[in-house]
mmCIF file of C-alpha atoms and ligand atoms in Angstrom:
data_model
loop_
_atom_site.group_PDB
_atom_site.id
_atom_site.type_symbol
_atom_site.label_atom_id
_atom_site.label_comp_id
_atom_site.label_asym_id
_atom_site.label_seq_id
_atom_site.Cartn_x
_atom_site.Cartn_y
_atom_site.Cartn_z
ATOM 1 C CA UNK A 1 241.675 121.129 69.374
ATOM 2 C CA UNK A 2 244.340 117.776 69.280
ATOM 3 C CA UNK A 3 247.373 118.707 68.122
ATOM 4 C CA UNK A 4 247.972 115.555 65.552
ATOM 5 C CA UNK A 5 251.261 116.497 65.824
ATOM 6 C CA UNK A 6 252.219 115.780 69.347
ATOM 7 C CA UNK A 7 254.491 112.820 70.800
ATOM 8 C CA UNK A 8 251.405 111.766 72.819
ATOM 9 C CA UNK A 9 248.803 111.217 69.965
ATOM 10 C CA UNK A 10 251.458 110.014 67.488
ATOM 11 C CA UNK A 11 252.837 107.311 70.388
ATOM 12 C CA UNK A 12 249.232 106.030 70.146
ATOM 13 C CA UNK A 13 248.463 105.985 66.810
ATOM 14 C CA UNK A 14 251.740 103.928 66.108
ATOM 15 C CA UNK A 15 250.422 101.735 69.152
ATOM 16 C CA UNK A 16 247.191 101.195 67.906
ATOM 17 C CA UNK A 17 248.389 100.412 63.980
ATOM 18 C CA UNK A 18 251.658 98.592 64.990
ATOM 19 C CA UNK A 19 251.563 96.691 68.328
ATOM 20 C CA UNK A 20 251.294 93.479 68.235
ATOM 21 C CA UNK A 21 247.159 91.991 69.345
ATOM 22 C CA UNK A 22 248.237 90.352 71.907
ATOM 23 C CA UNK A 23 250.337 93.191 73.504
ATOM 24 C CA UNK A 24 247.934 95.270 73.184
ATOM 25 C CA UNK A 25 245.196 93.430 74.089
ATOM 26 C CA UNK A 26 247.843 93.087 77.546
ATOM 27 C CA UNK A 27 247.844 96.541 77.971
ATOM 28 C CA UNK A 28 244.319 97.112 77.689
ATOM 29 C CA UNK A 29 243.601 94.323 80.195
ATOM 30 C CA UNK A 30 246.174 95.899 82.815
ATOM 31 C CA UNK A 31 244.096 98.903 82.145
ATOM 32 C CA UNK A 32 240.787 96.905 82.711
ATOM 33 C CA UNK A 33 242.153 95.214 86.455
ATOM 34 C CA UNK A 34 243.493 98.483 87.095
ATOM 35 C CA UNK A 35 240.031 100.458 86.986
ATOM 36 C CA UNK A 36 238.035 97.115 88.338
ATOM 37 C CA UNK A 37 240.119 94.840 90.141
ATOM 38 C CA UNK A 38 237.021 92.786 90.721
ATOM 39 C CA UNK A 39 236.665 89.814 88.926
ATOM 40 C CA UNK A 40 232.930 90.349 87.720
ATOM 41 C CA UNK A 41 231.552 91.477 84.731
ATOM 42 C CA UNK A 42 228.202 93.221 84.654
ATOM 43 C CA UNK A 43 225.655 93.572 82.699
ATOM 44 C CA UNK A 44 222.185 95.022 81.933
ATOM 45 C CA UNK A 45 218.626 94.115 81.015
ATOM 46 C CA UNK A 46 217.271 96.912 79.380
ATOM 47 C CA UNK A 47 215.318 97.901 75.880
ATOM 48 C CA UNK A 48 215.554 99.605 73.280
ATOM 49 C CA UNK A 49 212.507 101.917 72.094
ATOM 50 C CA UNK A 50 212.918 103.676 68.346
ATOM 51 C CA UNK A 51 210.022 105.860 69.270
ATOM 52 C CA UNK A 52 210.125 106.315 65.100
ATOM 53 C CA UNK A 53 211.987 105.759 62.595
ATOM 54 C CA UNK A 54 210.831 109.069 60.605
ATOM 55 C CA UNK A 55 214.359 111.310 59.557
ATOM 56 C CA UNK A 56 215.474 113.869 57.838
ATOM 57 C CA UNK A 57 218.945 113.653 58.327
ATOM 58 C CA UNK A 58 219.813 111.192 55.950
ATOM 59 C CA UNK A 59 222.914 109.447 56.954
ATOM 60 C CA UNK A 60 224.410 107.346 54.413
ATOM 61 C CA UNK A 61 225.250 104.483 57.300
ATOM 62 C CA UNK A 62 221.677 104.291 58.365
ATOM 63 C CA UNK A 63 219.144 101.254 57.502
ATOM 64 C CA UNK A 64 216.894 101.947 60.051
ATOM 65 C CA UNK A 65 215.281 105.455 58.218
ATOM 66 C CA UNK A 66 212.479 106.219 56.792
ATOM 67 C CA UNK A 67 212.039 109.724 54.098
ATOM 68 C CA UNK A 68 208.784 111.889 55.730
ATOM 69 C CA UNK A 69 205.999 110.208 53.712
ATOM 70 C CA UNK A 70 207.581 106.891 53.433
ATOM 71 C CA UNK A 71 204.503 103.903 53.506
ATOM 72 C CA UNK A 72 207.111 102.629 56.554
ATOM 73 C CA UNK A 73 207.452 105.376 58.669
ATOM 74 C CA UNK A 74 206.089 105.080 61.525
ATOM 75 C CA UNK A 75 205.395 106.610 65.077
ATOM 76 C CA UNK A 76 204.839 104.650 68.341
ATOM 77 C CA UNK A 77 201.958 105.520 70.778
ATOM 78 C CA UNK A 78 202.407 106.416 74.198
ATOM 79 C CA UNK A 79 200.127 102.699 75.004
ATOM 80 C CA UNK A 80 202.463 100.961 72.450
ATOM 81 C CA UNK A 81 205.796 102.506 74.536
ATOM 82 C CA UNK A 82 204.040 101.536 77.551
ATOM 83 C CA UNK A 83 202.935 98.331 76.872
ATOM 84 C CA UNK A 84 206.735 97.558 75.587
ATOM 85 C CA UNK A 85 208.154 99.044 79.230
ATOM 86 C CA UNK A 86 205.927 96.520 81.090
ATOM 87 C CA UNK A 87 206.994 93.625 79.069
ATOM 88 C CA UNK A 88 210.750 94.597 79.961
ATOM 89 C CA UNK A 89 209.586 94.644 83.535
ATOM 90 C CA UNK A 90 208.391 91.574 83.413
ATOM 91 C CA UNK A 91 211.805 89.909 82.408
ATOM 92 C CA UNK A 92 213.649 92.440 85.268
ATOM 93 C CA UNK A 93 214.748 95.498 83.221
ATOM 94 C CA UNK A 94 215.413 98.397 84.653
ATOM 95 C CA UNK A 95 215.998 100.933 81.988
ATOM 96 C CA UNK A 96 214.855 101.941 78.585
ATOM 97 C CA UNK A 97 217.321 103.432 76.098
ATOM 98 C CA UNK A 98 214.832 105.385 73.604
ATOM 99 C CA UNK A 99 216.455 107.149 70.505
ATOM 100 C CA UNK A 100 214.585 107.944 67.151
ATOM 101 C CA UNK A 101 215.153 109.479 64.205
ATOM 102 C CA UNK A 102 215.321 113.161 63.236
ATOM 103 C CA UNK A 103 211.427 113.302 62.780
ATOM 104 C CA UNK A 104 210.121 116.997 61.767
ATOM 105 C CA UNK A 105 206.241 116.084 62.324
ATOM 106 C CA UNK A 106 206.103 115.648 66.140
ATOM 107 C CA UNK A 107 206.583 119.166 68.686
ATOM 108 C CA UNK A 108 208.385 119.198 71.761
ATOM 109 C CA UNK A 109 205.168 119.122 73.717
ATOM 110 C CA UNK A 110 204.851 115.521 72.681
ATOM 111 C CA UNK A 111 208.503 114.697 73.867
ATOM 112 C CA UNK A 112 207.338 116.201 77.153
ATOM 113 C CA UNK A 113 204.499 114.197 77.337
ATOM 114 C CA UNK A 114 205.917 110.869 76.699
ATOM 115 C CA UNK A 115 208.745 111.596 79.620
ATOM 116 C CA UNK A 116 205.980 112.597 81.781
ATOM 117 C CA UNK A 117 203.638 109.414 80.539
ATOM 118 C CA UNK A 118 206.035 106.660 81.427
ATOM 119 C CA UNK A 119 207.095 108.434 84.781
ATOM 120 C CA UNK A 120 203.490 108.398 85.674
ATOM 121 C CA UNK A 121 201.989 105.088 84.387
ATOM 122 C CA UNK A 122 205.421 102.836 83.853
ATOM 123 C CA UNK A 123 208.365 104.398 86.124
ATOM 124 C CA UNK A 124 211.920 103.279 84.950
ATOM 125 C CA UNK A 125 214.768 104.877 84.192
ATOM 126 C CA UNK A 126 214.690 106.694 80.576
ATOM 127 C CA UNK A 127 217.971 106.534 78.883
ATOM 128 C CA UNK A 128 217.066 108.876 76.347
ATOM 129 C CA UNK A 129 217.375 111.158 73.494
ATOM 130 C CA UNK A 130 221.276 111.109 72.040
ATOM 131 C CA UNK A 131 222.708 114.426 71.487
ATOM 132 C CA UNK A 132 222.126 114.362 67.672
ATOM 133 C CA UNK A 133 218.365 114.439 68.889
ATOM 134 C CA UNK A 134 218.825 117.034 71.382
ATOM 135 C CA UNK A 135 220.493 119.211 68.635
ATOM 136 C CA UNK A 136 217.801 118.826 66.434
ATOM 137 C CA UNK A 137 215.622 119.876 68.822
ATOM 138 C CA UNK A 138 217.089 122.802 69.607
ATOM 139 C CA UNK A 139 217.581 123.942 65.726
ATOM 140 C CA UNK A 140 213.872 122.833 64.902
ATOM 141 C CA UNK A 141 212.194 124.183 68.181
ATOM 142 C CA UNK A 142 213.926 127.524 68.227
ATOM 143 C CA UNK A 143 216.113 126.751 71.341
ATOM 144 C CA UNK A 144 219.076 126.566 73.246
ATOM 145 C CA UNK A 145 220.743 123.129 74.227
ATOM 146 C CA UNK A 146 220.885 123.981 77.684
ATOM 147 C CA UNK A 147 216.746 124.115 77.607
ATOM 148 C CA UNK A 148 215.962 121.760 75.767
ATOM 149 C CA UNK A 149 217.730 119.723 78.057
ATOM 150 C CA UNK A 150 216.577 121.453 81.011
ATOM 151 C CA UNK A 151 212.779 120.798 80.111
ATOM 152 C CA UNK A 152 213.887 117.535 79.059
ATOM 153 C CA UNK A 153 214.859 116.484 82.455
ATOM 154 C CA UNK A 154 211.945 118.289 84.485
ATOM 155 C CA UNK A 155 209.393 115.806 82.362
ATOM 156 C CA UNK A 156 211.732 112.790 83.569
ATOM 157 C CA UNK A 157 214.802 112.140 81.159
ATOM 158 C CA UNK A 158 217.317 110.624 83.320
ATOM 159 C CA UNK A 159 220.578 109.949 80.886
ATOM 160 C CA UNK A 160 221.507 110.154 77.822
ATOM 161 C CA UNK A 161 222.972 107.660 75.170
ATOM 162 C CA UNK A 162 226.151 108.421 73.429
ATOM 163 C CA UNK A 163 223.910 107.278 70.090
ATOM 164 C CA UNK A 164 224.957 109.579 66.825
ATOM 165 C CA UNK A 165 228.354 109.893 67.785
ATOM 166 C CA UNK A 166 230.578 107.729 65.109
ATOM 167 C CA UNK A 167 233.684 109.429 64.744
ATOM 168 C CA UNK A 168 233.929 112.923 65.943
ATOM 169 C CA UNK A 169 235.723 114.438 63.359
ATOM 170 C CA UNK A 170 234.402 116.701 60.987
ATOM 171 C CA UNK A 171 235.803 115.716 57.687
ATOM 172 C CA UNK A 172 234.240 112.455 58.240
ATOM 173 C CA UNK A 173 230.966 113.475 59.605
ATOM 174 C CA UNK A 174 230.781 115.637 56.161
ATOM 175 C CA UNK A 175 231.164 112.465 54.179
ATOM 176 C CA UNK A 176 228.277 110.458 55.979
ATOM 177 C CA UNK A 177 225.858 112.097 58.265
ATOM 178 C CA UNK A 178 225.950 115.708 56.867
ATOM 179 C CA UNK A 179 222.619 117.370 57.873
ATOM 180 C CA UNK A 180 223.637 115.751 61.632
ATOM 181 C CA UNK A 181 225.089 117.544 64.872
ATOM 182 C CA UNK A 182 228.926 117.692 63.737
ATOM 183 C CA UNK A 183 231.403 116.657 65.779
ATOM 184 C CA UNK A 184 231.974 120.133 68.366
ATOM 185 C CA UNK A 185 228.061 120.680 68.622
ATOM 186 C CA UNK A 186 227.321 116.811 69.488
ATOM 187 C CA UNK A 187 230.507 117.354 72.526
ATOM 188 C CA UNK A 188 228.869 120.360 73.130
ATOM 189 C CA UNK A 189 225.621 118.623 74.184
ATOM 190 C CA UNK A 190 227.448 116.149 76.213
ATOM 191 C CA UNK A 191 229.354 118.816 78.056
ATOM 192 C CA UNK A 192 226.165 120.645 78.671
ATOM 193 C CA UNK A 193 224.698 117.506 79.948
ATOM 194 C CA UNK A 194 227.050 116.688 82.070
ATOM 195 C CA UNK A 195 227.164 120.442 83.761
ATOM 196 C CA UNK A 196 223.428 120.012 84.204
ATOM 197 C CA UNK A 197 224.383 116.426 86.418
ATOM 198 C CA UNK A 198 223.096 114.159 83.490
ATOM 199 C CA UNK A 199 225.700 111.009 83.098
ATOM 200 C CA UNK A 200 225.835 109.717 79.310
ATOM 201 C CA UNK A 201 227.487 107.032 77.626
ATOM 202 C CA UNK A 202 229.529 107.775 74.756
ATOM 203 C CA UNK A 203 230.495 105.940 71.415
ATOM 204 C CA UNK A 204 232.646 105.347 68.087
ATOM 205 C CA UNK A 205 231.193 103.726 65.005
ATOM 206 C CA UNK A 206 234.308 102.853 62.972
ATOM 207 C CA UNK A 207 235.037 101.536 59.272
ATOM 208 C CA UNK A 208 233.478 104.405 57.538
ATOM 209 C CA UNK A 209 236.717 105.095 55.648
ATOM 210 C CA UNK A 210 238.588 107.529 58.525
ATOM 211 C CA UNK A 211 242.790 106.664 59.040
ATOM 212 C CA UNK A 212 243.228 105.397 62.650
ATOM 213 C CA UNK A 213 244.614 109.137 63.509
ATOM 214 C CA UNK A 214 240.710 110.031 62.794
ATOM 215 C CA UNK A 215 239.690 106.774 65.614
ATOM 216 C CA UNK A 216 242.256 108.586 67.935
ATOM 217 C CA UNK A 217 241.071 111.677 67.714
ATOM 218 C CA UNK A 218 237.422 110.970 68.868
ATOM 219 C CA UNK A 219 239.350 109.194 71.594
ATOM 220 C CA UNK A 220 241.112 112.554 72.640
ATOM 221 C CA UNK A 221 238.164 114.293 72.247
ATOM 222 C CA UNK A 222 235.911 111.997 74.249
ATOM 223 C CA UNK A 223 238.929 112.341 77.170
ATOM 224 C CA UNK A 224 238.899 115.866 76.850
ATOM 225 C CA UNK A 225 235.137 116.387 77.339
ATOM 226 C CA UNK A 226 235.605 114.247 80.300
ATOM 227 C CA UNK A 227 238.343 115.859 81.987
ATOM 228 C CA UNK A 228 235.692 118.605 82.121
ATOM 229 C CA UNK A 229 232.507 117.250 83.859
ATOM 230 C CA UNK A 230 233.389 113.803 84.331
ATOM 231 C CA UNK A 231 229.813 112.733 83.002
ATOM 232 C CA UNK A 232 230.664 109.640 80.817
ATOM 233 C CA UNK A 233 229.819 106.420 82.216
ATOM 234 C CA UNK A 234 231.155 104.052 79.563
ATOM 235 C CA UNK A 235 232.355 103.651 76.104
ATOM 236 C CA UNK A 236 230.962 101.348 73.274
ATOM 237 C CA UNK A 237 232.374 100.976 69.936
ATOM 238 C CA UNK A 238 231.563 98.901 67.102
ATOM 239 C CA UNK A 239 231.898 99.015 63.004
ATOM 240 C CA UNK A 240 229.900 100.053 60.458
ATOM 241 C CA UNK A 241 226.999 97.808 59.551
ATOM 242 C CA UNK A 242 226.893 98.126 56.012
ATOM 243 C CA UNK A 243 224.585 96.347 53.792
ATOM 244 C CA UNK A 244 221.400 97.895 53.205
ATOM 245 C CA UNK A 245 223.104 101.230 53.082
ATOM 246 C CA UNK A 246 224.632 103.494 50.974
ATOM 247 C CA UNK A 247 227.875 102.615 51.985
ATOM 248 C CA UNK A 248 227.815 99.138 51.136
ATOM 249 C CA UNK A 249 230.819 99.060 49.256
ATOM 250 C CA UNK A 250 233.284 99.511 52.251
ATOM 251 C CA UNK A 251 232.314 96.097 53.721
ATOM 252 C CA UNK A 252 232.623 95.238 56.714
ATOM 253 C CA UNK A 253 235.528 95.731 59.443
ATOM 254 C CA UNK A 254 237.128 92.073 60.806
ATOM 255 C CA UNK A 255 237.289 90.750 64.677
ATOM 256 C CA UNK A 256 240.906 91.476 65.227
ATOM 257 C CA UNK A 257 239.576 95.603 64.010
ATOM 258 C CA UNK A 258 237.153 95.403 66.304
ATOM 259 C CA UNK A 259 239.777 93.822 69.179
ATOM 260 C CA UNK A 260 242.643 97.121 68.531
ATOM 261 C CA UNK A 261 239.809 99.361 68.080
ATOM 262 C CA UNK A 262 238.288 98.796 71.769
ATOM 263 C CA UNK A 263 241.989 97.977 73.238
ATOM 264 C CA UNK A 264 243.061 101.317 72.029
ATOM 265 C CA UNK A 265 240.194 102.653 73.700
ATOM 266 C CA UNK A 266 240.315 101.430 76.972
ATOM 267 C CA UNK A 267 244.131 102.466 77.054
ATOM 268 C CA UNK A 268 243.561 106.265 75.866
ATOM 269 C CA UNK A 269 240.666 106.556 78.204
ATOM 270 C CA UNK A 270 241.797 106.082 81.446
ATOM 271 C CA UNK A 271 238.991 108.743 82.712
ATOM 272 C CA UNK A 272 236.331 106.481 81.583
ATOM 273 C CA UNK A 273 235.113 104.588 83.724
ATOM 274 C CA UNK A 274 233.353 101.698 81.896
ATOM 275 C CA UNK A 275 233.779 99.711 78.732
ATOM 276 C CA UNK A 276 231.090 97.532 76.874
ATOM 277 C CA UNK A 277 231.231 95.001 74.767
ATOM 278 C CA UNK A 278 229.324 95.197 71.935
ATOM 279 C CA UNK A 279 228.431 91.518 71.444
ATOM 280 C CA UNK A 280 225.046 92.573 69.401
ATOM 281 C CA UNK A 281 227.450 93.805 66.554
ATOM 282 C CA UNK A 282 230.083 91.575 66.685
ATOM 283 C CA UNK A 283 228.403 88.361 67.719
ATOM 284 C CA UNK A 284 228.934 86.554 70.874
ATOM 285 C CA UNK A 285 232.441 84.417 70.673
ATOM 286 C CA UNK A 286 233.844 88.094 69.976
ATOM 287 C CA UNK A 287 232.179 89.443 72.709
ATOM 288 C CA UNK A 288 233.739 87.139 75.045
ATOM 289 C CA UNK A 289 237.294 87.624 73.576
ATOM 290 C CA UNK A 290 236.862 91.604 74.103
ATOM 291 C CA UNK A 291 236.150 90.762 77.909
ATOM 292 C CA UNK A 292 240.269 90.148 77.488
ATOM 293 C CA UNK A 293 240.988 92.921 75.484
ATOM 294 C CA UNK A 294 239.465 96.321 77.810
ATOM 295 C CA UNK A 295 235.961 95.693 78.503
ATOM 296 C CA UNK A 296 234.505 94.803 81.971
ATOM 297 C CA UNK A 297 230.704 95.202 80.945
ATOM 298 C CA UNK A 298 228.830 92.806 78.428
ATOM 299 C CA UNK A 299 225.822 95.255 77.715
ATOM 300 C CA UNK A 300 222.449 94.609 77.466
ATOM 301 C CA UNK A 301 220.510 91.484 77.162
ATOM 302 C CA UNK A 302 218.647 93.767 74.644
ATOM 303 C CA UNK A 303 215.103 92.753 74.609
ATOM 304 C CA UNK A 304 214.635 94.821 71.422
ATOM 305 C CA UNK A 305 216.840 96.203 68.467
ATOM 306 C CA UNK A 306 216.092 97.629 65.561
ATOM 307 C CA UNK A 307 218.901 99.891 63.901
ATOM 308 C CA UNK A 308 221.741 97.409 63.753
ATOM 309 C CA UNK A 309 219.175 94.425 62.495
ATOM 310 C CA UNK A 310 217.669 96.278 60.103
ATOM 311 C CA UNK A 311 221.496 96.815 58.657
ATOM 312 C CA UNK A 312 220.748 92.570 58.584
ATOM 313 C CA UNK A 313 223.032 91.868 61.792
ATOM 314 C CA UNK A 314 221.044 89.901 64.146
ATOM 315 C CA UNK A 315 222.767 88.802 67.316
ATOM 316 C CA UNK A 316 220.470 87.213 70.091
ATOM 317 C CA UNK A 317 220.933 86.100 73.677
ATOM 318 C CA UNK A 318 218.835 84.737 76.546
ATOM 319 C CA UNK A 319 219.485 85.908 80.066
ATOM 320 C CA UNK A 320 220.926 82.238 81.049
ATOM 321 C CA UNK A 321 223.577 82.166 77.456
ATOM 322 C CA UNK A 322 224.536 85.836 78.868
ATOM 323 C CA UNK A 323 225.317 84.491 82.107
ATOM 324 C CA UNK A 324 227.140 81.081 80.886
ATOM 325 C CA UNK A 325 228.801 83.327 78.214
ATOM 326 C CA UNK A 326 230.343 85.630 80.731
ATOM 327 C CA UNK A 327 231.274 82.791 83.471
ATOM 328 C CA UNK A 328 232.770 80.475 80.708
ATOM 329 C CA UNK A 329 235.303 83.698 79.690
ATOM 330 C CA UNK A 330 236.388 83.506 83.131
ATOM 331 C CA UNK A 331 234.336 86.100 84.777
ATOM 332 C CA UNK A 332 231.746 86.300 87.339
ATOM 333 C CA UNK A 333 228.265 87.600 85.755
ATOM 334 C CA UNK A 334 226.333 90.402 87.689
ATOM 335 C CA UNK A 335 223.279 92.243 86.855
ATOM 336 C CA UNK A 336 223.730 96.274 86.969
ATOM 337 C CA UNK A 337 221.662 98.827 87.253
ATOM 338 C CA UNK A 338 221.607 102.021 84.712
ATOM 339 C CA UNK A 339 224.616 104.213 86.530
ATOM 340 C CA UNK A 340 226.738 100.433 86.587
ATOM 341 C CA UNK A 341 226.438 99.856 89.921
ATOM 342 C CA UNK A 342 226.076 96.092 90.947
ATOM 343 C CA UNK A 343 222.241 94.853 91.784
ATOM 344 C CA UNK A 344 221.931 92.675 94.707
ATOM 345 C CA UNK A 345 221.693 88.758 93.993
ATOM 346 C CA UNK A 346 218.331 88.421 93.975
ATOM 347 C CA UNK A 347 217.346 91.273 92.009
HETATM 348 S S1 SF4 B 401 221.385 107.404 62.066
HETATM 349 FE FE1 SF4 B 401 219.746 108.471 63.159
HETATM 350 S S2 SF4 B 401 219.874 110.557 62.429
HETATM 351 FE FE2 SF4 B 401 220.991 109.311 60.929
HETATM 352 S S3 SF4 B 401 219.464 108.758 59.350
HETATM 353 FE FE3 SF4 B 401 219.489 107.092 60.868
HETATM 354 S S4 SF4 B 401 217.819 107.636 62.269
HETATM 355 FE FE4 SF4 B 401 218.360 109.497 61.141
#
């Protein structure tokens, strides 16, 4: 539990609402040298895969659903899967992060399957299967997190994405994603995860109407989780993408939000080792700026995404813009691989 009340989270509540950008932006930057005093900023190439966008949990955020039924839903082959793996090859990716929605027509046996598939026909690391997924697994499959994780990993799921995590506090997850994992279950998976030797990213969709003691909260939480089993490899935030969903009428969160938001972030989570920049919501000129306010990784190049473009935000880059972007904030560009260590030059 976090004690709202303590000197600690109230010190960084009044931070986050009352420092100034700029000194903020300082401290998170100190942070930033402090945890990589290396004047590089990595990056990815990687895809993302919405094996289908079928769902049943109905969160009011989402664009991306489809009702059971729906003329749109849709489910990808294992060929189609494949045939998108090899095309990331081609352009030098080395990971796939594969997430889809709460779909009540495919059994576990198929889950298994396509693990096993790409290890077998296109081998790369699987990034898959947030912890929202994993709980609905569990609840629709009759089983415990720990196995469905467990068999899971044994067909070839490598990591997990911190996808479904928004803000992890209960009062807001009952507003906007109420049929999802709440906010102790989807730690729960993570913690599991990590005892089990997975690593995970983990993030925070903001501007759904929580007060910024809500944003700190799923900052202690996150901290807490990792004090435990240390599995977290980075932190991404970005704000609600609104328009083509039912909350619409909160609009949209500004740049200097976004700027606190992940400042605050990299400050309270000193245990974290990584922080992206989440260009692909925020467009690129932000991204850049964020490189100065916490983050020391730009993302992916993205080859494919569907969830925040179908919520009509369409940010695009080319391997040589990523690069120039990165180099022209002052920074060194160099490819990672999945677990953020640096490739070699010519890889
Ligand atoms: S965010 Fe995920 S779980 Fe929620 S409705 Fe969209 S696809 Fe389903």
């Amino acid at each position: 539990m976090v004690d709202r009340a303590a000197p600690e989270f109230r010190d960084f509540v009044e931070l986050y609402e009352r420092a100034p950008l700029l000194e903020l932006g300082r401290l998170a930057d100190a942070m930033r040298w402090r945890l990589h005093p290396e004047n590089v900023v990595s990056y990815i190439i990687d895809r993302n895969i919405n094996y289908t966008n079928v769902c049943v949990a109905d969160c009011k955020f989402c664009a991306f659903y489809r009702r059971p039924k729906h003329l749109e839903g849709y489910l990808l082959s294992f060929e189609e899967i494949g045939r998108k793996i090899e095309e990331l090859k081609a352009l030098g990716g080395v990971q796939i992060l594969m997430q889809g929605g709460h779909n009540p027509y495919i059994p576990f046996e198929w889950y298994l399957d396509l693990l096993r598939y790409i290890k077998r026909h296109h081998p790369i690391h699987i990034h898959a299967f947030s912890p929202s997924e994993v709980d609905f697994f569990a609840g629709r499959f009759g089983m415990s997190i720990e196995q469905v994780l467990r068999e899971l990993m044994t067909a070839g799921l490598d990591s997990i994405p911190g996808g479904g995590g928004e803000i992890l506090v209960q009062e807001v997850r009952d507003r906007v994603a109420k049929r999802k994992a709440g906010a102790d279950r989807w730690l729960e998976v993570m913690e599991i995860a990590h005892r089990l030797g997975l690593r995970t990213s983990v993030t925070m969709m903001y501007g759904l109407g929580e007060s910024s003691a809500d944003r700190i909260e799923h900052l202690f939480r996150v901290k807490e989780v990792q004090a435990k089993g240390g599995g977290f490899t980075a932190f991404i935030c970005w704000p609600l993408q609104p328009e083509h969903t039912e909350l619409e009428h909160l609009g949209k969160t500004d740049a200097v939000t976004y700027l606190r938001t992940q400042a605050i972030a990299r400050i309270v989570l000193d245990n974290v080792p990584n922080i992206q920049a989440s260009w692909v919501t925020m467009g690129m000129k932000v991204g850049q700026v964020a490189l100065r306010f916490g983050a020391n990784d730009f993302g992916s190049l993205m080859m494919e995404e569907n969830v925040v473009s179908a919520a009509g935000t369409a940010n695009r880059t080319t391997l040589t813009e990523m690069q120039r972007l990165i180099a022209d904030a002052g920074y060194v560009p160099k490819k990672r691989r999945q677990d953020y260590t640096l490739l070699p030059e010519a890889a």
